[in-house]
PDB file of C-alpha atoms in Angstrom:
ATOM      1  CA  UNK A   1       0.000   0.000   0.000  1.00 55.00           C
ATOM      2  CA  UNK A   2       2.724   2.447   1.245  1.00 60.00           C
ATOM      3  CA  UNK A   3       4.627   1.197  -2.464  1.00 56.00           C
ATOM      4  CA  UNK A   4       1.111   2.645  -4.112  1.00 52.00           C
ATOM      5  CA  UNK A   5       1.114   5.651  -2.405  1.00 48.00           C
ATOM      6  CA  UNK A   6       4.261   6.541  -2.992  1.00 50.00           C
ATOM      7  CA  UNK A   7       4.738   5.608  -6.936  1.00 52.00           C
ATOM      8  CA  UNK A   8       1.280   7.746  -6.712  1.00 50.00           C
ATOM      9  CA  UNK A   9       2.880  10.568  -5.166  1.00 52.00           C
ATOM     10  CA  UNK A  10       6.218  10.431  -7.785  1.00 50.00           C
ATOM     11  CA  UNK A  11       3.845  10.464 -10.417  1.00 48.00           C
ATOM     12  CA  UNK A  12       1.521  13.788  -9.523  1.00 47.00           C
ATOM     13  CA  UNK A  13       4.648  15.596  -8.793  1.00 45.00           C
ATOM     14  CA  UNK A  14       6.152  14.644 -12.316  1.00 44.00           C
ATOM     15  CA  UNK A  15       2.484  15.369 -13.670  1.00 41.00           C
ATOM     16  CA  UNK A  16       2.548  19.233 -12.199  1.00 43.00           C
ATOM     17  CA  UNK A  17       6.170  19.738 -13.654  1.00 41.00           C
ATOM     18  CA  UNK A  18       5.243  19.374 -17.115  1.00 48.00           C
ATOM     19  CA  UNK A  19       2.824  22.235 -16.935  1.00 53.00           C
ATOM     20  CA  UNK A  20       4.643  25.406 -18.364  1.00 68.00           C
ATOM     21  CA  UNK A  21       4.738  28.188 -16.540  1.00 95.00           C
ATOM     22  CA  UNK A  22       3.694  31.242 -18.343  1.00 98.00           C
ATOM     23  CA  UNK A  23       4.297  34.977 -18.613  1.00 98.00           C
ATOM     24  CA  UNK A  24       2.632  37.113 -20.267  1.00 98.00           C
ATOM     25  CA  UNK A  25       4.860  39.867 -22.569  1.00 99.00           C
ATOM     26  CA  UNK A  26       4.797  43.383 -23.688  1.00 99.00           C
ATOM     27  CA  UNK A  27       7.120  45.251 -25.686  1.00 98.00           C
ATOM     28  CA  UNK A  28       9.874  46.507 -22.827  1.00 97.00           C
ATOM     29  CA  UNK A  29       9.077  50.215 -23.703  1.00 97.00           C
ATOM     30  CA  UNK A  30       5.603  49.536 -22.725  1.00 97.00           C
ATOM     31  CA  UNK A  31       4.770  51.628 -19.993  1.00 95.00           C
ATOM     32  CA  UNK A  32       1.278  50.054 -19.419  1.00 95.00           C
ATOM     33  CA  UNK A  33       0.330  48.382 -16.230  1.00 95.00           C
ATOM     34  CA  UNK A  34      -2.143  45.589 -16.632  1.00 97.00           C
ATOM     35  CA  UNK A  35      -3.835  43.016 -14.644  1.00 97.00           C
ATOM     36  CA  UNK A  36      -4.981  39.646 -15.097  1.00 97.00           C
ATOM     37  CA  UNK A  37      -8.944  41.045 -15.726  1.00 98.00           C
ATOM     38  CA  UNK A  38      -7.656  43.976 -18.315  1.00 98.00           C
ATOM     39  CA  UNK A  39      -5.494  40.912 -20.123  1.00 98.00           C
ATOM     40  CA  UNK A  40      -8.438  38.933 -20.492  1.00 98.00           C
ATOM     41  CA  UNK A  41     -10.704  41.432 -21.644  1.00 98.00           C
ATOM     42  CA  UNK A  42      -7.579  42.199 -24.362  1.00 98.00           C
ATOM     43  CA  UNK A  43      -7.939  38.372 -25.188  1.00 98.00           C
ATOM     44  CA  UNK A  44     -11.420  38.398 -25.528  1.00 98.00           C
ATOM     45  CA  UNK A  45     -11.750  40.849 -27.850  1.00 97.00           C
ATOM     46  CA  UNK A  46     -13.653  42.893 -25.216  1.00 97.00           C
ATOM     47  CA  UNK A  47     -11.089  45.800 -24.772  1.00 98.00           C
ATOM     48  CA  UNK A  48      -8.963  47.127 -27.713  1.00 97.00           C
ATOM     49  CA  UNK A  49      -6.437  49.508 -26.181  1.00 98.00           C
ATOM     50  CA  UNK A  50      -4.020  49.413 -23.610  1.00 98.00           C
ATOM     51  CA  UNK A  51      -4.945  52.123 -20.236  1.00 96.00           C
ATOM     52  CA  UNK A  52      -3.053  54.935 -22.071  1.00 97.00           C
ATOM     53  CA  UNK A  53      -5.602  54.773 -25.231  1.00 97.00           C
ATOM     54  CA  UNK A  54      -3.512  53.064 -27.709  1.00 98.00           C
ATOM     55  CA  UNK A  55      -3.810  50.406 -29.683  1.00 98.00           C
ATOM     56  CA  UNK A  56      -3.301  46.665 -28.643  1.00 98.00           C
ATOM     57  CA  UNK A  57      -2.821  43.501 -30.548  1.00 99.00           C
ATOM     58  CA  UNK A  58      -3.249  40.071 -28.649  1.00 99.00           C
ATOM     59  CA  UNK A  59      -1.045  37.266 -30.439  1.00 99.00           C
ATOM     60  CA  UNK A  60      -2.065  33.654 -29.418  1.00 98.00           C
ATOM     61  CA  UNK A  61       0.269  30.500 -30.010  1.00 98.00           C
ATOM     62  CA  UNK A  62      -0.926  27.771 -32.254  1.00 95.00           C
ATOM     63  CA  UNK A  63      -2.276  25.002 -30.130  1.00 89.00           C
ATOM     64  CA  UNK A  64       0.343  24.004 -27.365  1.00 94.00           C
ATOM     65  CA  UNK A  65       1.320  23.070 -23.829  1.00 96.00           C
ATOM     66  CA  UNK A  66       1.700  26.769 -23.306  1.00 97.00           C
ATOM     67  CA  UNK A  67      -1.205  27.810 -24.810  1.00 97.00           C
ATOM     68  CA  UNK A  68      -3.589  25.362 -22.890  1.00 97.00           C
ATOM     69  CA  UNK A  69      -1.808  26.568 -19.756  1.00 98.00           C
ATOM     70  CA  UNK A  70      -2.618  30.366 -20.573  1.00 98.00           C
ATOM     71  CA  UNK A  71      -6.418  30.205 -21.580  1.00 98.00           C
ATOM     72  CA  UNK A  72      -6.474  27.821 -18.375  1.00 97.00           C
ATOM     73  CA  UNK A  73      -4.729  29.909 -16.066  1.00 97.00           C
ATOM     74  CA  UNK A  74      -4.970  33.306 -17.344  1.00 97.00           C
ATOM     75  CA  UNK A  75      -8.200  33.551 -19.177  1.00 98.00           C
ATOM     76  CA  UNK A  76     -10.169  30.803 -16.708  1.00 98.00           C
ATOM     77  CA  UNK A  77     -11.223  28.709 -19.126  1.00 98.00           C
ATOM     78  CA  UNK A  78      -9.870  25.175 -21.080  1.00 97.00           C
ATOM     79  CA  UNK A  79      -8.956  25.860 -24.845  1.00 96.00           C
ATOM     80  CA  UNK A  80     -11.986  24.417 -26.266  1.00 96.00           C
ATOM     81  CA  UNK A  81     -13.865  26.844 -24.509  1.00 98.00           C
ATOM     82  CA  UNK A  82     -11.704  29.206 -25.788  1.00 98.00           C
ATOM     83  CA  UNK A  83     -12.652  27.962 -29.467  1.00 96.00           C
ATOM     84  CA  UNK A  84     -16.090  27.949 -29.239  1.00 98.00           C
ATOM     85  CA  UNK A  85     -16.299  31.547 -27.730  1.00 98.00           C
ATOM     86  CA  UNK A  86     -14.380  32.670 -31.000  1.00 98.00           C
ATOM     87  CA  UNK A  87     -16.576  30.577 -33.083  1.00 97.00           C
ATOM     88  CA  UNK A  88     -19.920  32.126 -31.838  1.00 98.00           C
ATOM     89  CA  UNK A  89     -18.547  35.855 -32.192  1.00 97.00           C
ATOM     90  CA  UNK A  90     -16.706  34.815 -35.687  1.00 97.00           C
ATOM     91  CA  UNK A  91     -20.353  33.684 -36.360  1.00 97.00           C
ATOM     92  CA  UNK A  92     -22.311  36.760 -34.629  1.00 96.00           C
ATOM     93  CA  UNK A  93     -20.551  39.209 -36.255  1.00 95.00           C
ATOM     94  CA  UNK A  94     -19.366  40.165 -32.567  1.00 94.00           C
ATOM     95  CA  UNK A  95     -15.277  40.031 -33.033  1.00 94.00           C
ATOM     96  CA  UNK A  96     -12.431  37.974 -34.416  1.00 96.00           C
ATOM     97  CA  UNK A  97      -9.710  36.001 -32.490  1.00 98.00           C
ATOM     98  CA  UNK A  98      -6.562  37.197 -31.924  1.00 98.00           C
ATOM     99  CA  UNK A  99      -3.812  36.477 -34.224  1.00 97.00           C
ATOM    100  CA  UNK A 100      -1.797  33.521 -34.062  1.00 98.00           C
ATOM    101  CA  UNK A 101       1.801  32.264 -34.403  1.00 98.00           C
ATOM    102  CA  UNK A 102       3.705  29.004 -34.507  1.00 97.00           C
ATOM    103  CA  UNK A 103       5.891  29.554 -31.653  1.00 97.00           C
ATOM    104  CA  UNK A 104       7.445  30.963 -29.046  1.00 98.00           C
ATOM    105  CA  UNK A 105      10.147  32.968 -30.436  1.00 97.00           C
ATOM    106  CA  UNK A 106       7.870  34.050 -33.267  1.00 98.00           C
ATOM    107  CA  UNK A 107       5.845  35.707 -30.604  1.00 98.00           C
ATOM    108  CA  UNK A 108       8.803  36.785 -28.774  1.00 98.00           C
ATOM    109  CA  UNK A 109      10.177  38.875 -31.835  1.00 98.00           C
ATOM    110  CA  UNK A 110       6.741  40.203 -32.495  1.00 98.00           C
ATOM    111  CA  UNK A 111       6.076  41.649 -28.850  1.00 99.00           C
ATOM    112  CA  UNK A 112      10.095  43.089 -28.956  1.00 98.00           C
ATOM    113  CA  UNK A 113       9.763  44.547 -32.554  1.00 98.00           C
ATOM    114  CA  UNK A 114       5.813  46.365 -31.950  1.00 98.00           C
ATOM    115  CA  UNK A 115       5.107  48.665 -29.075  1.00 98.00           C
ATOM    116  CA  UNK A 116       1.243  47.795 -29.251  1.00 98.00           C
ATOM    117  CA  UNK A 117       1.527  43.663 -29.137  1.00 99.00           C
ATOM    118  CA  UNK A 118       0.879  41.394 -26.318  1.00 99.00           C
ATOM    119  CA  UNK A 119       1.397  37.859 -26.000  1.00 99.00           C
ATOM    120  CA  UNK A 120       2.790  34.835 -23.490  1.00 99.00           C
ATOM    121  CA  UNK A 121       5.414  32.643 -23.463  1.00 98.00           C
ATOM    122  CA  UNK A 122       6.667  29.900 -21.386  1.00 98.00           C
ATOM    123  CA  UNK A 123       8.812  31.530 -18.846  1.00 97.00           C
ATOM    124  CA  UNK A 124      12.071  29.652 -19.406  1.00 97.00           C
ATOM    125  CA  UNK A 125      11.996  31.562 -22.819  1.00 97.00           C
ATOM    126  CA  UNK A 126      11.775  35.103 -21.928  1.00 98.00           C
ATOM    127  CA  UNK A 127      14.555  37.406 -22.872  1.00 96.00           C
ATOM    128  CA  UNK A 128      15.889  41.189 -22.109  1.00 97.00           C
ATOM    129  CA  UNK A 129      13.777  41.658 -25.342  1.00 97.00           C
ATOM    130  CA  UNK A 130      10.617  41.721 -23.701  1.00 98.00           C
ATOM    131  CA  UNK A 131       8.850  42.823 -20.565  1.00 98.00           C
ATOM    132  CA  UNK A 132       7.258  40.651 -18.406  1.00 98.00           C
ATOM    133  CA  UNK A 133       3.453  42.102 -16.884  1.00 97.00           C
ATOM    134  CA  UNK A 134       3.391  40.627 -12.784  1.00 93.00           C
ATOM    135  CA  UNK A 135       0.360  39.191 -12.413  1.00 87.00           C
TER     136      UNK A 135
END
């Protein structure tokens, strides 16, 4: 029994390590200050502009570990949540979805070369290129 337990125990630990953790990144002359309800409304399509009034442009990743761990985390909801959301408003007429990349350091040159992008990596990946938002 103790043997069970234990190989259990190995094996939830291993399970929480292969979630990413994730930040989420703005362009490091940013001077916005956002929180995690402002980044979901970005995400959402529900707010278009950073607090200072200009623009914003939300960049997803393509389906992946980090992804799933963002809308999960971040937004509060699983990814196929997330999909059928942007199907309904695609459908409505009500908004589009953000934009997406391929990967990680596509998004990571996108958020250091425009001022007005805003995306998420896994942590282990971010650079002096990009600022990190504390949530």
């Amino acid at each position: 029994m103790i043997k069970k337990l234990t190989s259990f125990g190995a094996l939830l630990c291993l399970s929480f390590t292969a979630f990413a953790d994730v930040s989420v990144i703005i362009n490091k002359s940013n001077t916005n200050q956002l929180d995690k309800e402002e980044i979901v409304k970005i995400f959402l399509g529900k707010s278009q502009a950073f607090p200072d009034g200009n623009t914003v442009i939300p960049v997803n990743l393509t389906s992946s570990e980090t992804r799933s761990e963002f809308d999960s985390n971040i937004l509060g909801r699983s990814s196929s949540q997330i999909n059928a959301y942007w199907s309904k408003a695609i459908f409505t007429g009500a908004g589009n979805p953000p934009k997406e990349v391929t990967s990680e350091s596509e998004l990571l040159k996108l958020v250091a070369n425009n001022p007005n992008v805003i995306g998420y990596v896994d942590s282990n990946l971010v650079d002096v290129s990009v600022k990190v938002i504390n949530l």
